[in-house]
Short mmCIF file of C-alpha atoms in Angstrom, two decimals:
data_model
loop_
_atom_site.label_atom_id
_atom_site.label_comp_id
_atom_site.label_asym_id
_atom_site.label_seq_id
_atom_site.Cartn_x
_atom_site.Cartn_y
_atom_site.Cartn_z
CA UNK A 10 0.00 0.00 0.00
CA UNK A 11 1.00 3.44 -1.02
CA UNK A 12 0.29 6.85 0.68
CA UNK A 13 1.31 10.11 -1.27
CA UNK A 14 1.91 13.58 0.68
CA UNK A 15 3.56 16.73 -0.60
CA UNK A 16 7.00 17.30 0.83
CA UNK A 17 9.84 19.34 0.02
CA UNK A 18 13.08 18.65 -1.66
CA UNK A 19 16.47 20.35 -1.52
CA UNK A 20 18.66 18.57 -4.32
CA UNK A 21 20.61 20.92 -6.36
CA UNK A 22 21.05 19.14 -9.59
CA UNK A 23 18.83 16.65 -11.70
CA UNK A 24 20.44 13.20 -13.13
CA UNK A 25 19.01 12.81 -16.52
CA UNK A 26 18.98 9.87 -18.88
CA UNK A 27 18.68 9.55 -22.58
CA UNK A 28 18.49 6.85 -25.19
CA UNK A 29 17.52 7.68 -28.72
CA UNK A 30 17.82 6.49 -31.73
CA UNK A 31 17.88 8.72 -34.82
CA UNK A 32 17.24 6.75 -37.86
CA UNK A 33 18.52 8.43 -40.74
CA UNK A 34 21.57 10.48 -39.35
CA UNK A 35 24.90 9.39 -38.62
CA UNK A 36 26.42 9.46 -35.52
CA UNK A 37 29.02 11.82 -36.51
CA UNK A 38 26.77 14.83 -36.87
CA UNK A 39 24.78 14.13 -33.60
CA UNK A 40 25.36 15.79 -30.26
CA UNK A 41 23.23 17.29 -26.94
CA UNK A 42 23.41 20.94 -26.23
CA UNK A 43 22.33 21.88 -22.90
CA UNK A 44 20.55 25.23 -21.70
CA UNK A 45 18.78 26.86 -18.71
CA UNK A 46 17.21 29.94 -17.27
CA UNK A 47 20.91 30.09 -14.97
CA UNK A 48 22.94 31.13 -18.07
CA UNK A 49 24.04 27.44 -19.01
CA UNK A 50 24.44 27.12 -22.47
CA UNK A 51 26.77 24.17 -23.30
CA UNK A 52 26.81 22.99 -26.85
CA UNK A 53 28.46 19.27 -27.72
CA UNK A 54 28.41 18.12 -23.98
CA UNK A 55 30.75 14.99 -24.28
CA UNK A 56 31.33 13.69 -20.99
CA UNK A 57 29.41 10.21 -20.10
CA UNK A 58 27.89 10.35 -24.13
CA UNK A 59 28.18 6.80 -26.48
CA UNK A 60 26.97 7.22 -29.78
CA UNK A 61 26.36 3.55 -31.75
CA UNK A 62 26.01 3.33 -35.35
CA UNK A 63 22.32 1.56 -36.24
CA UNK A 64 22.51 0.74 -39.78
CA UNK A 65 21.30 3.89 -41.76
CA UNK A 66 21.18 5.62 -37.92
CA UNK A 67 22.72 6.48 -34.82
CA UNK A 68 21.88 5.18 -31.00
CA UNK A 69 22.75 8.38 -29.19
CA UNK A 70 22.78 7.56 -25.41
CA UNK A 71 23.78 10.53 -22.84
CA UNK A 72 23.79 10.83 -18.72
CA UNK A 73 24.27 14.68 -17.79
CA UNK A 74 22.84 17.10 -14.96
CA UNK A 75 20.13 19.85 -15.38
CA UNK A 76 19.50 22.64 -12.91
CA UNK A 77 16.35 22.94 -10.57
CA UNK A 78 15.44 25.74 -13.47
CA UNK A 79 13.70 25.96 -16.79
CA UNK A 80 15.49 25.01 -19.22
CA UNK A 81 15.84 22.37 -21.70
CA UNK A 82 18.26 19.80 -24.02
CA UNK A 83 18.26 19.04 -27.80
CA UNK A 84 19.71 16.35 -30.03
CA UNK A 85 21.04 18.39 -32.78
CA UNK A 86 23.66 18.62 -35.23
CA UNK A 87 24.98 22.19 -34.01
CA UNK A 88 28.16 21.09 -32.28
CA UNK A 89 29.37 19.10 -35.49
CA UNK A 90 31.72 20.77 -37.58
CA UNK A 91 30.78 19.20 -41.05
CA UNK A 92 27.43 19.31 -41.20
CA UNK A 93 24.64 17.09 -42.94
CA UNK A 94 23.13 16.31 -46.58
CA UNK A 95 20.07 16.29 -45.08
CA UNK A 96 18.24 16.77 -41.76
CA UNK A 97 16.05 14.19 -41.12
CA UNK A 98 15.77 13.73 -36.77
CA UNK A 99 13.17 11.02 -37.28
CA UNK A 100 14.03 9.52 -33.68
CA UNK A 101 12.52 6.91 -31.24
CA UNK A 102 12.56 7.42 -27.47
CA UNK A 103 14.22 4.11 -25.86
CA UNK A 104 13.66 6.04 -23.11
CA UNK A 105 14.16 9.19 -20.70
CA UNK A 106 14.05 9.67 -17.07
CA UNK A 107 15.08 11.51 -14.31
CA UNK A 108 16.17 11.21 -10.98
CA UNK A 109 17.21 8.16 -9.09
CA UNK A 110 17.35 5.13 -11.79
CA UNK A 111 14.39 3.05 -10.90
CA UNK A 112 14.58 -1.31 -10.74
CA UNK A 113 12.18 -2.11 -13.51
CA UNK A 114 10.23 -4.27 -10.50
CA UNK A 115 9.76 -0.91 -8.78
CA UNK A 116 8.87 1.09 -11.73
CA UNK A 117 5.82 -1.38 -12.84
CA UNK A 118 4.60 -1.50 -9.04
CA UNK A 119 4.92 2.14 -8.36
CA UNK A 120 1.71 4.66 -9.70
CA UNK A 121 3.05 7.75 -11.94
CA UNK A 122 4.52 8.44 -15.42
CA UNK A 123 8.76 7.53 -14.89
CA UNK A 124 9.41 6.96 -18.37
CA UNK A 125 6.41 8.46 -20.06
CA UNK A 126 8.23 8.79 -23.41
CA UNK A 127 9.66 5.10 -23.37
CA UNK A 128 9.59 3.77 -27.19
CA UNK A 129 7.92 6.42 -28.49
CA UNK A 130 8.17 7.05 -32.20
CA UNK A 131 8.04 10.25 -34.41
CA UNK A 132 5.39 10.87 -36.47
CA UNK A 133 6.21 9.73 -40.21
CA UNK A 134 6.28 12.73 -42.21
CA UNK A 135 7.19 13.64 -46.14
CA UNK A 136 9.10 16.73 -44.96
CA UNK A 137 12.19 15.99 -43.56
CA UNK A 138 13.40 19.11 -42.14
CA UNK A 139 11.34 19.25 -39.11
CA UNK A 140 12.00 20.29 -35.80
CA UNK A 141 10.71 17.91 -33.12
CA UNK A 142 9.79 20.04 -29.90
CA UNK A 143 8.81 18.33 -26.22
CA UNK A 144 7.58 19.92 -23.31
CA UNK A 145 7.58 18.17 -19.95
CA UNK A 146 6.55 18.78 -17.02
CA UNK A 147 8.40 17.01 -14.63
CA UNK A 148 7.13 16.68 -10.97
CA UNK A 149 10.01 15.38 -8.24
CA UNK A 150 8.88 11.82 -6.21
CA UNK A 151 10.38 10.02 -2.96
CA UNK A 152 9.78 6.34 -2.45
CA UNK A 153 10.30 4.75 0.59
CA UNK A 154 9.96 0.97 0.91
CA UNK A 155 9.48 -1.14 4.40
CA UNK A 156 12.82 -2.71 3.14
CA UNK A 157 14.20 0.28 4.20
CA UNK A 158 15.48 1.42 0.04
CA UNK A 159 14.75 4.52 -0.87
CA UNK A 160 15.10 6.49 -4.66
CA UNK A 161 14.58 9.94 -5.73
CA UNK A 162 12.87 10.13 -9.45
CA UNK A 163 11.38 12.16 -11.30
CA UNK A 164 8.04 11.77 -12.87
CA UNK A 165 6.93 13.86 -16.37
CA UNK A 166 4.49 14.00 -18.47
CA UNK A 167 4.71 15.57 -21.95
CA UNK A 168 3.33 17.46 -25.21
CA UNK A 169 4.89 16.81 -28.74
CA UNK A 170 4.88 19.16 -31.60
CA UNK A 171 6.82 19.27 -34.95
CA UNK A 172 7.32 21.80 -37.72
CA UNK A 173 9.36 23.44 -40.23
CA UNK A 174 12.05 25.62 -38.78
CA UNK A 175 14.96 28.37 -40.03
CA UNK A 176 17.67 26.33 -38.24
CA UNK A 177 19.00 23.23 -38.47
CA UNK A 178 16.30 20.46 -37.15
CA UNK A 179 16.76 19.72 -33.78
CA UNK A 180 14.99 17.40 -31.13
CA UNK A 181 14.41 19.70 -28.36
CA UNK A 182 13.36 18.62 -24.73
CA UNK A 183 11.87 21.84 -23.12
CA UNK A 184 11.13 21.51 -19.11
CA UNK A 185 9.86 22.97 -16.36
CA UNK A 186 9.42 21.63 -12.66
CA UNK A 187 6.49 21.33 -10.23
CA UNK A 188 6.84 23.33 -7.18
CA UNK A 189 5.63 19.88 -5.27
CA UNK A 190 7.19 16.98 -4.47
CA UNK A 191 5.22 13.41 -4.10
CA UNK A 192 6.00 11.15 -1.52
CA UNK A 193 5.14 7.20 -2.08
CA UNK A 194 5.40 5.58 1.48
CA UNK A 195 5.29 1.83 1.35
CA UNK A 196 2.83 0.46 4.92
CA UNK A 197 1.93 -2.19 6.81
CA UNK A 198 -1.61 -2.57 7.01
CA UNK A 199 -2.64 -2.12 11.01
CA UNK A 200 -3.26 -5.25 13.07
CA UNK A 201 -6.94 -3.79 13.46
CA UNK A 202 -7.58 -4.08 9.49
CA UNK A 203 -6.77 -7.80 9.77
CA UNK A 204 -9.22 -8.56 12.86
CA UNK A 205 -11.95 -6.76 10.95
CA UNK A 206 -11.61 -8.95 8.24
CA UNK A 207 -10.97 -12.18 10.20
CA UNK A 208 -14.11 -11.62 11.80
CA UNK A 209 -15.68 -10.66 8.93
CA UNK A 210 -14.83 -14.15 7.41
CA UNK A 211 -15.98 -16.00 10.47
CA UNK A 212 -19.09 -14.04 10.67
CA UNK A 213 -20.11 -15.08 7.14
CA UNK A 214 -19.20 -18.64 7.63
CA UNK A 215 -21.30 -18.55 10.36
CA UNK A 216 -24.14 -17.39 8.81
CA UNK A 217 -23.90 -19.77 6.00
CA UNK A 218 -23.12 -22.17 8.02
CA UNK A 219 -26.60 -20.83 10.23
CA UNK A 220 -28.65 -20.69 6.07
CA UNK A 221 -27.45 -24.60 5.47
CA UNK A 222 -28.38 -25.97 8.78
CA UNK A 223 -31.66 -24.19 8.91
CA UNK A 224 -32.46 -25.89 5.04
CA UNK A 225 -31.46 -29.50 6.50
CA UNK A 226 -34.12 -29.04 9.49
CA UNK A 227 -36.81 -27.65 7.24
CA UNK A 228 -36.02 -30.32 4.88
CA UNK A 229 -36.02 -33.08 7.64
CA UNK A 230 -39.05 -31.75 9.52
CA UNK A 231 -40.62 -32.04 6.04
CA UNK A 232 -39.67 -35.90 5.31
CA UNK A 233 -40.59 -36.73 8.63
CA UNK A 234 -44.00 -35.42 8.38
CA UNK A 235 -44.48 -37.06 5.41
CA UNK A 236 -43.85 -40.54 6.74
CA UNK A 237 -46.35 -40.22 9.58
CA UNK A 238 -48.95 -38.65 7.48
CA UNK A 239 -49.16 -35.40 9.14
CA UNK A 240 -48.62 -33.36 5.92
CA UNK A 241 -51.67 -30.82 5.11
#
């Protein structure tokens, strides 16, 4: 059983996690560019980034820290000094999330939207110069389990636009934080919950048990009568 409360929360930075996979541009072109309401604009962040080659694509994965502010990161080709025949980002989401990285046990037993973008595809489109824009919300969580583990994510949800842009086409991740933190407290259920429903349970076999007996009288009453001749 879960109980959530509002509580605060006074981490300074946000872990974030990224796999994507950007079908129809090679890995050499792709990087993540990183920018808040603080001032931070960093452009080709490199540190803890591996970038696979997927046939015709690239499997850009990235770990990196955002600040508590507005803000947001893009897959782009910006950082790349050579720059692309074409610009096609068509992209799937293998997945993002924030925070604490959650056991996959945990994530299916806990309520709320961890991963919300997990394998999500782009639209298909003819034009392939679009810009693929996300906004998420993301709302800051605390689970505590009677094991005594504890984690830290992040839950988000999202909104997806495209369209045709002046610059180079991008896959932008815009966000913004709630104010309020969730709490998920794992609970023992009270010794009083189980004796109300023991009793419950012995009360209703009891009263079946009361229903059955009172059918084998009548029933008996009724076959006795019948072999003295006392029926009508």
């Amino acid at each position: 059983m879960f109980v959530t409360s509002p509580s605060d929360d006074a981490q300074e930075r946000i872990t974030v996690r990224i796999s994507i996979v950007v079908h129809s541009m090679n890995c050499q072109y792709l990087g993540v560019d990183i920018q808040d309401d603080m001032g931070r604009h960093e452009v080709g962040h490199v540190q803890d980034v591996v970038k696979t080659p997927v046939s015709d694509g690239c499997r850009f994965k990235a770990k990196f820290s955002i600040n508590k502010v507005p803000g947001n990161f893009h897959i782009a080709t910006h950082s790349s000094k050579e720059k692309p025949s074409h610009g096609n980002m068509k992209h799937t989401v293998e997945y993002l999330s924030f925070g604490d990285q959650l056991p996959q046990a945990v994530e299916d037993e806990v309520p709320g939207s961890f991963n919300a973008l997990k394998e999500r595809t782009s639209e298909e489109r003819s034009d392939e110069m679009l810009t693929h824009d996300y906004f998420l919300k993301i709302v800051p969580s605390k689970l505590e389990f009677l094991s005594g583990k504890a984690y830290t994510p992040y839950q988000y949800t999202y909104a997806y636009r495209n369209y045709r842009g002046l610059h180079a086409p991008a896959i932008w991740f815009r966000f913004d934080l709630s104010p309020i933190t969730v709490s998920y407290v794992e609970k023992r259920k009270p010794f009083y919950h189980f004796l109300t429903m023991f009793c419950a349970i012995i009360g209703g076999t009891f009263t079946v048990a009361s229903i059955i007996d009172s059918m084998i009288f009548t029933t008996h009453s009724y076959f006795k009568k019948a072999e003295i001749g006392k029926l009508g």
